[in-house]
GROMACS .gro file of C-alpha atoms in nm:
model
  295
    1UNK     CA    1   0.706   1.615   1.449
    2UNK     CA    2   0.640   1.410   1.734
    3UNK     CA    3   0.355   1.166   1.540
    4UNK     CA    4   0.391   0.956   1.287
    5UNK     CA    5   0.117   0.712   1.102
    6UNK     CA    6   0.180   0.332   0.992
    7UNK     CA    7  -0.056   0.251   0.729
    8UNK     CA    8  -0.027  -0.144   0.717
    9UNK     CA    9  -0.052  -0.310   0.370
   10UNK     CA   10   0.141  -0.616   0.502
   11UNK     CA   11  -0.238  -0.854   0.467
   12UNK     CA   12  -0.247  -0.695   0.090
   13UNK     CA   13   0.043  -0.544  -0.053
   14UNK     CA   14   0.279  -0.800   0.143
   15UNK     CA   15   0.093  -1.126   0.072
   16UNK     CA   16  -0.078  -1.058  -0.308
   17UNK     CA   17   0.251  -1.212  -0.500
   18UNK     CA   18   0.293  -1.513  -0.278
   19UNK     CA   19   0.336  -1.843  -0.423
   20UNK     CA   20   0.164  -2.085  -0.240
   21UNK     CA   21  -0.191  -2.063  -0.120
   22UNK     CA   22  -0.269  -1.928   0.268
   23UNK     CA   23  -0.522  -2.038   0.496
   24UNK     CA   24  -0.828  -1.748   0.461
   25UNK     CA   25  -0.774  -1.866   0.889
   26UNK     CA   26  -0.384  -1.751   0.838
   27UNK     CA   27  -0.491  -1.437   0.665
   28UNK     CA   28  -0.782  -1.345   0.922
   29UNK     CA   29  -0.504  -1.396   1.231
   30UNK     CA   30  -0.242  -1.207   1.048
   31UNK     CA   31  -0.514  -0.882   1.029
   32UNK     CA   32  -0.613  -0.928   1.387
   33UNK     CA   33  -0.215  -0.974   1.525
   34UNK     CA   34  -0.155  -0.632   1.306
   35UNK     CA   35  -0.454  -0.453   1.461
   36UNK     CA   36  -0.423  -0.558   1.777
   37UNK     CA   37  -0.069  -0.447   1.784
   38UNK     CA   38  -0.134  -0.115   1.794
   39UNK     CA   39  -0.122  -0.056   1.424
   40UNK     CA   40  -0.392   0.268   1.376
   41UNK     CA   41  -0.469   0.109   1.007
   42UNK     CA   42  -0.445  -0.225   0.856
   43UNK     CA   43  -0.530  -0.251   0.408
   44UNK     CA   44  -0.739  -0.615   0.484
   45UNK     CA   45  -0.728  -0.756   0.095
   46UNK     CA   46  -0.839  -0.632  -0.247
   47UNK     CA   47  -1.124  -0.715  -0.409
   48UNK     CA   48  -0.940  -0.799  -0.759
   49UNK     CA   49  -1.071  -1.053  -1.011
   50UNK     CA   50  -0.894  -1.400  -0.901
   51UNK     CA   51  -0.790  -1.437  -1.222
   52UNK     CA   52  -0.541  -1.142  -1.144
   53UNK     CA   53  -0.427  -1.182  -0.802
   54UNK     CA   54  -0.552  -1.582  -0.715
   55UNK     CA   55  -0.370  -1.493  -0.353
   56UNK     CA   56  -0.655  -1.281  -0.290
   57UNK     CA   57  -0.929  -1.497  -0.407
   58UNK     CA   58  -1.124  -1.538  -0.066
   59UNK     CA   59  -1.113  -1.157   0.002
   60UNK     CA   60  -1.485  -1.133   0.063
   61UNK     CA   61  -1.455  -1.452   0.276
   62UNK     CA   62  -1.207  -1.258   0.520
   63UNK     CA   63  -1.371  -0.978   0.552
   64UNK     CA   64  -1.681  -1.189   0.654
   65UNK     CA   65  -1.458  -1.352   0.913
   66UNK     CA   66  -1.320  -1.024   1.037
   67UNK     CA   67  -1.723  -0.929   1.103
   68UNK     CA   68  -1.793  -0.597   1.221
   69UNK     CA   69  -1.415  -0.509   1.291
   70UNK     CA   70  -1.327  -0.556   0.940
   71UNK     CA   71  -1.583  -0.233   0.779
   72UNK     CA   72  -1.287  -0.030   0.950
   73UNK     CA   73  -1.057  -0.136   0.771
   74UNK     CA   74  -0.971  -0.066   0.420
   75UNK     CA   75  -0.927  -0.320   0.109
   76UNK     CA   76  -0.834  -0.220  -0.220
   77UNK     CA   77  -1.067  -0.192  -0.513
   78UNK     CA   78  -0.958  -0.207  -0.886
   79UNK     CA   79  -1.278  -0.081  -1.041
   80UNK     CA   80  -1.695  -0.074  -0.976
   81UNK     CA   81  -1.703  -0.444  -0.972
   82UNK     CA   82  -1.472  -0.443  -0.674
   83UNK     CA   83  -1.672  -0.127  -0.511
   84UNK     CA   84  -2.012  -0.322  -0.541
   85UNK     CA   85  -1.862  -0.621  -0.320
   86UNK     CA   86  -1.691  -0.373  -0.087
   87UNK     CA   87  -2.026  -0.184  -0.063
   88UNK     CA   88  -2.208  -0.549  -0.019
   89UNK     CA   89  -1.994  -0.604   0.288
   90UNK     CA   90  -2.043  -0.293   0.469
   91UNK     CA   91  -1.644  -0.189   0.419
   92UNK     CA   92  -1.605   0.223   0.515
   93UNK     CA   93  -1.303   0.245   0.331
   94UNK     CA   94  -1.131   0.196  -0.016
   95UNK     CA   95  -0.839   0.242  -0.197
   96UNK     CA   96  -0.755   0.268  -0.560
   97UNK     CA   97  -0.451   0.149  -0.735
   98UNK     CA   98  -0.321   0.415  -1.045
   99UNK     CA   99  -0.008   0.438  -1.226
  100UNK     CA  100   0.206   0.724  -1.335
  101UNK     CA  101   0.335   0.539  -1.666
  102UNK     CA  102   0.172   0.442  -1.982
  103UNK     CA  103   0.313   0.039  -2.002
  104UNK     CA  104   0.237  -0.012  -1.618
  105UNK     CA  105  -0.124   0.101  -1.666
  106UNK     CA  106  -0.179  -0.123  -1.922
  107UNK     CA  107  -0.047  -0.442  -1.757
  108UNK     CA  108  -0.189  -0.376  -1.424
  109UNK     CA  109  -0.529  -0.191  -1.516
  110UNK     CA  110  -0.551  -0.291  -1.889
  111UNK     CA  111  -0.629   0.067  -1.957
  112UNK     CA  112  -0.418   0.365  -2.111
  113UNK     CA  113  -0.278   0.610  -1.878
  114UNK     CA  114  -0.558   0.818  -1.954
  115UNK     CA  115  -0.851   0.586  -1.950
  116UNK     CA  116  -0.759   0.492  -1.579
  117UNK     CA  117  -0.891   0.802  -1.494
  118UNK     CA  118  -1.233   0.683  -1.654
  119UNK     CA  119  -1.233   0.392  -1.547
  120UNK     CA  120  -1.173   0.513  -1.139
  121UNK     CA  121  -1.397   0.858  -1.173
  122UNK     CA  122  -1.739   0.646  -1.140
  123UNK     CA  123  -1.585   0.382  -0.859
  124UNK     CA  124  -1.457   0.653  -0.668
  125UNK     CA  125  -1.754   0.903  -0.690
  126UNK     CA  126  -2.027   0.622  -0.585
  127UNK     CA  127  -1.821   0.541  -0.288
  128UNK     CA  128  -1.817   0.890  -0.134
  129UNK     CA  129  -2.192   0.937  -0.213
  130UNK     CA  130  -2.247   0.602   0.008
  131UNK     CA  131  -2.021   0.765   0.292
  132UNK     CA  132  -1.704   0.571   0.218
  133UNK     CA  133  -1.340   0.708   0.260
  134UNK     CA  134  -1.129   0.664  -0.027
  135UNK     CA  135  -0.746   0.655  -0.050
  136UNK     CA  136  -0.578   0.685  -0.381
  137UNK     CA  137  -0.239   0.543  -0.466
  138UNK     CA  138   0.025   0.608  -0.747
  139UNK     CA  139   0.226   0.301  -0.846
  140UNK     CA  140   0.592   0.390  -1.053
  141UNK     CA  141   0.651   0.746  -0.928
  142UNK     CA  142   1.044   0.671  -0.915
  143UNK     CA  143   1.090   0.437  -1.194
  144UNK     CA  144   0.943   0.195  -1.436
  145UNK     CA  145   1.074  -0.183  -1.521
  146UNK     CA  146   0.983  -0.102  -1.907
  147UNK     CA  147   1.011   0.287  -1.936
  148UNK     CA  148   1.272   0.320  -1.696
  149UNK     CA  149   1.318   0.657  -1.540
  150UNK     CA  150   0.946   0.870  -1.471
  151UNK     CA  151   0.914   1.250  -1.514
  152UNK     CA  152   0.881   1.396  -1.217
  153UNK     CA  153   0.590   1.642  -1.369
  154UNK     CA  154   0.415   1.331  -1.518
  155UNK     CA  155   0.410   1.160  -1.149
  156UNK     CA  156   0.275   1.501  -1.048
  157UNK     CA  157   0.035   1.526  -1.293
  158UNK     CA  158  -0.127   1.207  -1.243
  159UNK     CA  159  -0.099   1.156  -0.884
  160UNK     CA  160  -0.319   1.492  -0.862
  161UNK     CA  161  -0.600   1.408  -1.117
  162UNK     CA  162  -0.656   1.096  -0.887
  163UNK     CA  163  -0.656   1.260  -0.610
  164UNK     CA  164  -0.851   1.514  -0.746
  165UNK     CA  165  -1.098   1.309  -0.769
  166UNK     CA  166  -1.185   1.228  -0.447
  167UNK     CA  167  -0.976   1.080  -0.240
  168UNK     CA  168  -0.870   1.203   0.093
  169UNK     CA  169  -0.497   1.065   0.085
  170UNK     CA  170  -0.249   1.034  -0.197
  171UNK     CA  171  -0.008   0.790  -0.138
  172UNK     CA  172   0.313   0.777  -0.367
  173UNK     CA  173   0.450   0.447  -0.452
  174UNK     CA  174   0.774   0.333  -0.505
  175UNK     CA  175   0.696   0.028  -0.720
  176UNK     CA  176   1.036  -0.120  -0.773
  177UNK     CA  177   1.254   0.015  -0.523
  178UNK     CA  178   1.467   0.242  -0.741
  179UNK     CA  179   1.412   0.603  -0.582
  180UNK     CA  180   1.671   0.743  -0.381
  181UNK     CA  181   1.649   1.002  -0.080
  182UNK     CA  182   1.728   1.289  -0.290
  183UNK     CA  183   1.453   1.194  -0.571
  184UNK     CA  184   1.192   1.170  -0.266
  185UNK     CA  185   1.257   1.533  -0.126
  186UNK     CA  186   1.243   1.651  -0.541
  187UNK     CA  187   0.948   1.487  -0.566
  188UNK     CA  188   0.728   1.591  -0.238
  189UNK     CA  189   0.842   1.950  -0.330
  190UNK     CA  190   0.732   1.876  -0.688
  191UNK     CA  191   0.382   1.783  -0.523
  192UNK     CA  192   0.352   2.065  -0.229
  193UNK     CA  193   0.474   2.297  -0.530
  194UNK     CA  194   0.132   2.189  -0.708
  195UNK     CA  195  -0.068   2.312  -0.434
  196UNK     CA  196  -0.056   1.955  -0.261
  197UNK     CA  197  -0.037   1.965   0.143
  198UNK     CA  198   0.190   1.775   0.271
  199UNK     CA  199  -0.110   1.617   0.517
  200UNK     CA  200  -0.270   1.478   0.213
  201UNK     CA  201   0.029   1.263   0.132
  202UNK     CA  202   0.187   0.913   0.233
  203UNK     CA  203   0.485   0.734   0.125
  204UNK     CA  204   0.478   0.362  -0.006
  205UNK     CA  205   0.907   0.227   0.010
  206UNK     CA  206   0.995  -0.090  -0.204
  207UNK     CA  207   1.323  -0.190  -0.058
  208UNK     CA  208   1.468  -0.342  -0.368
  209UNK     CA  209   1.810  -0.176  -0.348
  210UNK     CA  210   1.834  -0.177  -0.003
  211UNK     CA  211   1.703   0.228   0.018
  212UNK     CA  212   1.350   0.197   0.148
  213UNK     CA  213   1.450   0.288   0.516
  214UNK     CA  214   1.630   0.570   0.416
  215UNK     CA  215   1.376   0.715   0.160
  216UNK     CA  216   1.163   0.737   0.446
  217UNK     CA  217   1.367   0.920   0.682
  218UNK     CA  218   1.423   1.151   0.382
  219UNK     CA  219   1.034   1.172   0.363
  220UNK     CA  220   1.024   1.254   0.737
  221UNK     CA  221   1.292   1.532   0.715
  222UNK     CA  222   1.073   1.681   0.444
  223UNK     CA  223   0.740   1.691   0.633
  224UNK     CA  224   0.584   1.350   0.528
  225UNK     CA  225   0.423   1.203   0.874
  226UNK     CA  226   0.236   0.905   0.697
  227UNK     CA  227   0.410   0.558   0.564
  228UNK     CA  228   0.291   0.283   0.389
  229UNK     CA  229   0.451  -0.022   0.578
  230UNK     CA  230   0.430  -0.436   0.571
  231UNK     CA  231   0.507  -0.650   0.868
  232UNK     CA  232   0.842  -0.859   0.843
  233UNK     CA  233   0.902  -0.644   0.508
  234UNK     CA  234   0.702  -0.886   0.303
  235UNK     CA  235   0.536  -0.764  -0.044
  236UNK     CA  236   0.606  -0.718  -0.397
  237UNK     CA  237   0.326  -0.713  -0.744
  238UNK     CA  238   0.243  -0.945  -0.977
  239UNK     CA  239   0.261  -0.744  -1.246
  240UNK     CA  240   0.636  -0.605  -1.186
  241UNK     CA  241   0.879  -0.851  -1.093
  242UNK     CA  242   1.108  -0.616  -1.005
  243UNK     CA  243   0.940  -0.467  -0.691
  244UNK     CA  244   1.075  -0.669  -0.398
  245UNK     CA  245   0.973  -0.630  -0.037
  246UNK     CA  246   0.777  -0.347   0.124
  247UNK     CA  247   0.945  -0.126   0.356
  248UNK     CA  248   0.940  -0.343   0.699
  249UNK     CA  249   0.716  -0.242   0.966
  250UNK     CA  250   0.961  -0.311   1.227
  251UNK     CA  251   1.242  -0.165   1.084
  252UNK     CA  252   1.051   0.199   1.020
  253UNK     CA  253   0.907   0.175   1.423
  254UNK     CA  254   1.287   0.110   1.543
  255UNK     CA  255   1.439   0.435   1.355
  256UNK     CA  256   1.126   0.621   1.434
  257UNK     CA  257   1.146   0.518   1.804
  258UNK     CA  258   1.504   0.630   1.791
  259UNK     CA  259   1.419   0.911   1.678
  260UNK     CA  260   1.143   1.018   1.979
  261UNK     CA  261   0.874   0.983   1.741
  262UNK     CA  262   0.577   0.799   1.867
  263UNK     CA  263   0.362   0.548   1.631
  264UNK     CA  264   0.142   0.377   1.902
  265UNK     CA  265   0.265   0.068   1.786
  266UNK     CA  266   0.388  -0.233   1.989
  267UNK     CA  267   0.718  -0.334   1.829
  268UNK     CA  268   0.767  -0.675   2.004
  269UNK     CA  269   0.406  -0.760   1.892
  270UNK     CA  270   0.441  -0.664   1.556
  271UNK     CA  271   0.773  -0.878   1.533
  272UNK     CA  272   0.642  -1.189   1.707
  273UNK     CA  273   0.345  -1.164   1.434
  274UNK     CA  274   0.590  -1.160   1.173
  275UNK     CA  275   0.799  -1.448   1.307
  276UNK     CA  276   0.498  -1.679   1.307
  277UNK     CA  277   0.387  -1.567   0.947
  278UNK     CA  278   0.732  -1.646   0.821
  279UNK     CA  279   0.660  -1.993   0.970
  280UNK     CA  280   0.354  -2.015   0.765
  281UNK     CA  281   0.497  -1.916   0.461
  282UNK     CA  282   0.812  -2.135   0.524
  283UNK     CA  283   1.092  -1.894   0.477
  284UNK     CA  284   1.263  -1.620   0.696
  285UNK     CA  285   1.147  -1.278   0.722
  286UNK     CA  286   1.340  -1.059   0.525
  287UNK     CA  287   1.339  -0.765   0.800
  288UNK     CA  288   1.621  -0.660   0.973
  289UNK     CA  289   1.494  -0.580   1.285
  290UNK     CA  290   1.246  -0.874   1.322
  291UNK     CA  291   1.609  -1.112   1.272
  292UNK     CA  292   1.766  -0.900   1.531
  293UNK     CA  293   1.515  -0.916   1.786
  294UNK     CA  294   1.390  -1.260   1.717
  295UNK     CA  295   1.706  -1.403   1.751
   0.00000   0.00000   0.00000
């Protein structure tokens, strides 16, 4: 392949399980940095109760600072409550957030793993009669803190009902960081095996163990060309404190540059960005490329 595609989550997925409060100003720089970096797709927030994610509180106020850029970009939305505010602001793109086990489902969603399914049929089916794209993930396909190793035919099985309903990407989440390269080629064959193209799905890398950049060159060898990415590696959830750091942007652009694969993206952008959020949030980024090039 000679194209791959960065999906950004670092303004959702990397900043929902810090500590200390940001700026709504921080978090409405950080999105435009990332976008105008080159990055083809940027996740904004997620319209979660506070109460769940307080990090994420001021969503709706960031997307009305973002104005009319921010309806391209996409924010997470947990159910029709979150859909109705998305809808209110004119966003043209959603995501929703399944799991593939039982216990994770019913801290994250309190719902069973089958009543997610109910509870995202509605949400997603108003949002593509109003025009909206939606993009479905699956949280725990690798592993689970509580239930510890997943079935791979119980990842597949959910990951294509929600899909199925819907959504025009699937994107397969490492949660905690366990999976190794091997389990990721098992698994996308598991999925293409179900009558899955490989177009229709991304990959999401935790890098808990230190495997996140090689899971995704395993992804690429198997015909995966989209990755789920956060800028200066930042991330984790609040619901599994065992899921570390997202894959780093940087560090997937540097193999994938090495590799003669283009991305659009402007590396030395995308590292100075992270550089000046780690300044915000008082602590180093955890990237190894944004150390190496930053100095």
């Amino acid at each position: 392949m000679s194209e791959v595609t960065i999906y950004e989550v670092g303004p959702r997925d990397g900043l929902q399980n810090e500590k200390g409060v940001i700026a709504t100003e921080v978090k409405v720089e950080f999105i435009q940095r990332l976008v105008a970096a080159g990055l083809p797709t940027v996740e904004a927030t997620s319209f979660v109760h506070p109460k769940w994610v307080p990090q994420l509180a001021d969503a709706a106020d960031v997307m009305a600072a973002l104005g009319d850029a921010g309806r391209d970009l996409p924010v997470l939305v947990p159910n029709e409550r979150g859909l109705d505010r998305a809808l209110e602001l004119g966003v043209r793109h959603i995501a929703i957030f399944g799991s593939a086990t039982e216990t994770f489902a019913q801290k994250n969603l309190n719902r069973s793993l089958d009543e997610q399914f109910a509870m995202f049929e509605p949400t997603v089916a108003r949002a593509r009669a109003a025009g909206l794209d939606v993009r479905a993930y699956v949280s725990m396909c690798f592993g689970d803190p509580w239930e510890g190793a997943v079935p791979v035919d119980q990842v597949v099985g959910v990951g294509k009902r929600l899909f199925d309903l819907g959504a025009s990407e699937l994107s397969l989440g490492d949660t905690i960081g366990v999976g190794t390269a091997g389990q990721v080629k098992g698994l996308i064959a598991a999925f293409t095996n179900a009558g899955m193209r490989l177009d229709d799905l991304a990959m999401h890398f935790h890098d808990t163990y230190g495997q996140a950049l090689a899971n995704a060159y395993s992804a690429l060898q198997a015909g995966i060309t989209t990755f789920d990415a956060s800028a200066g590696g930042l991330g984790g959830c609040p619901y599994a404190k065992s899921a570390t750091g997202n894959l780093a942007t940087e560090d997937l652009v540097w193999m994938l540059r090495g590799l003669g694969i283009e991305t659009g993206v402007d590396l030395d952008a995308v590292v100075a960005t992270s550089v000046w959020m780690a300044e915000h949030l008082g602590r180093p980024s955890p990237s190894a490329v944004v150390r190496a090039l930053a100095g």
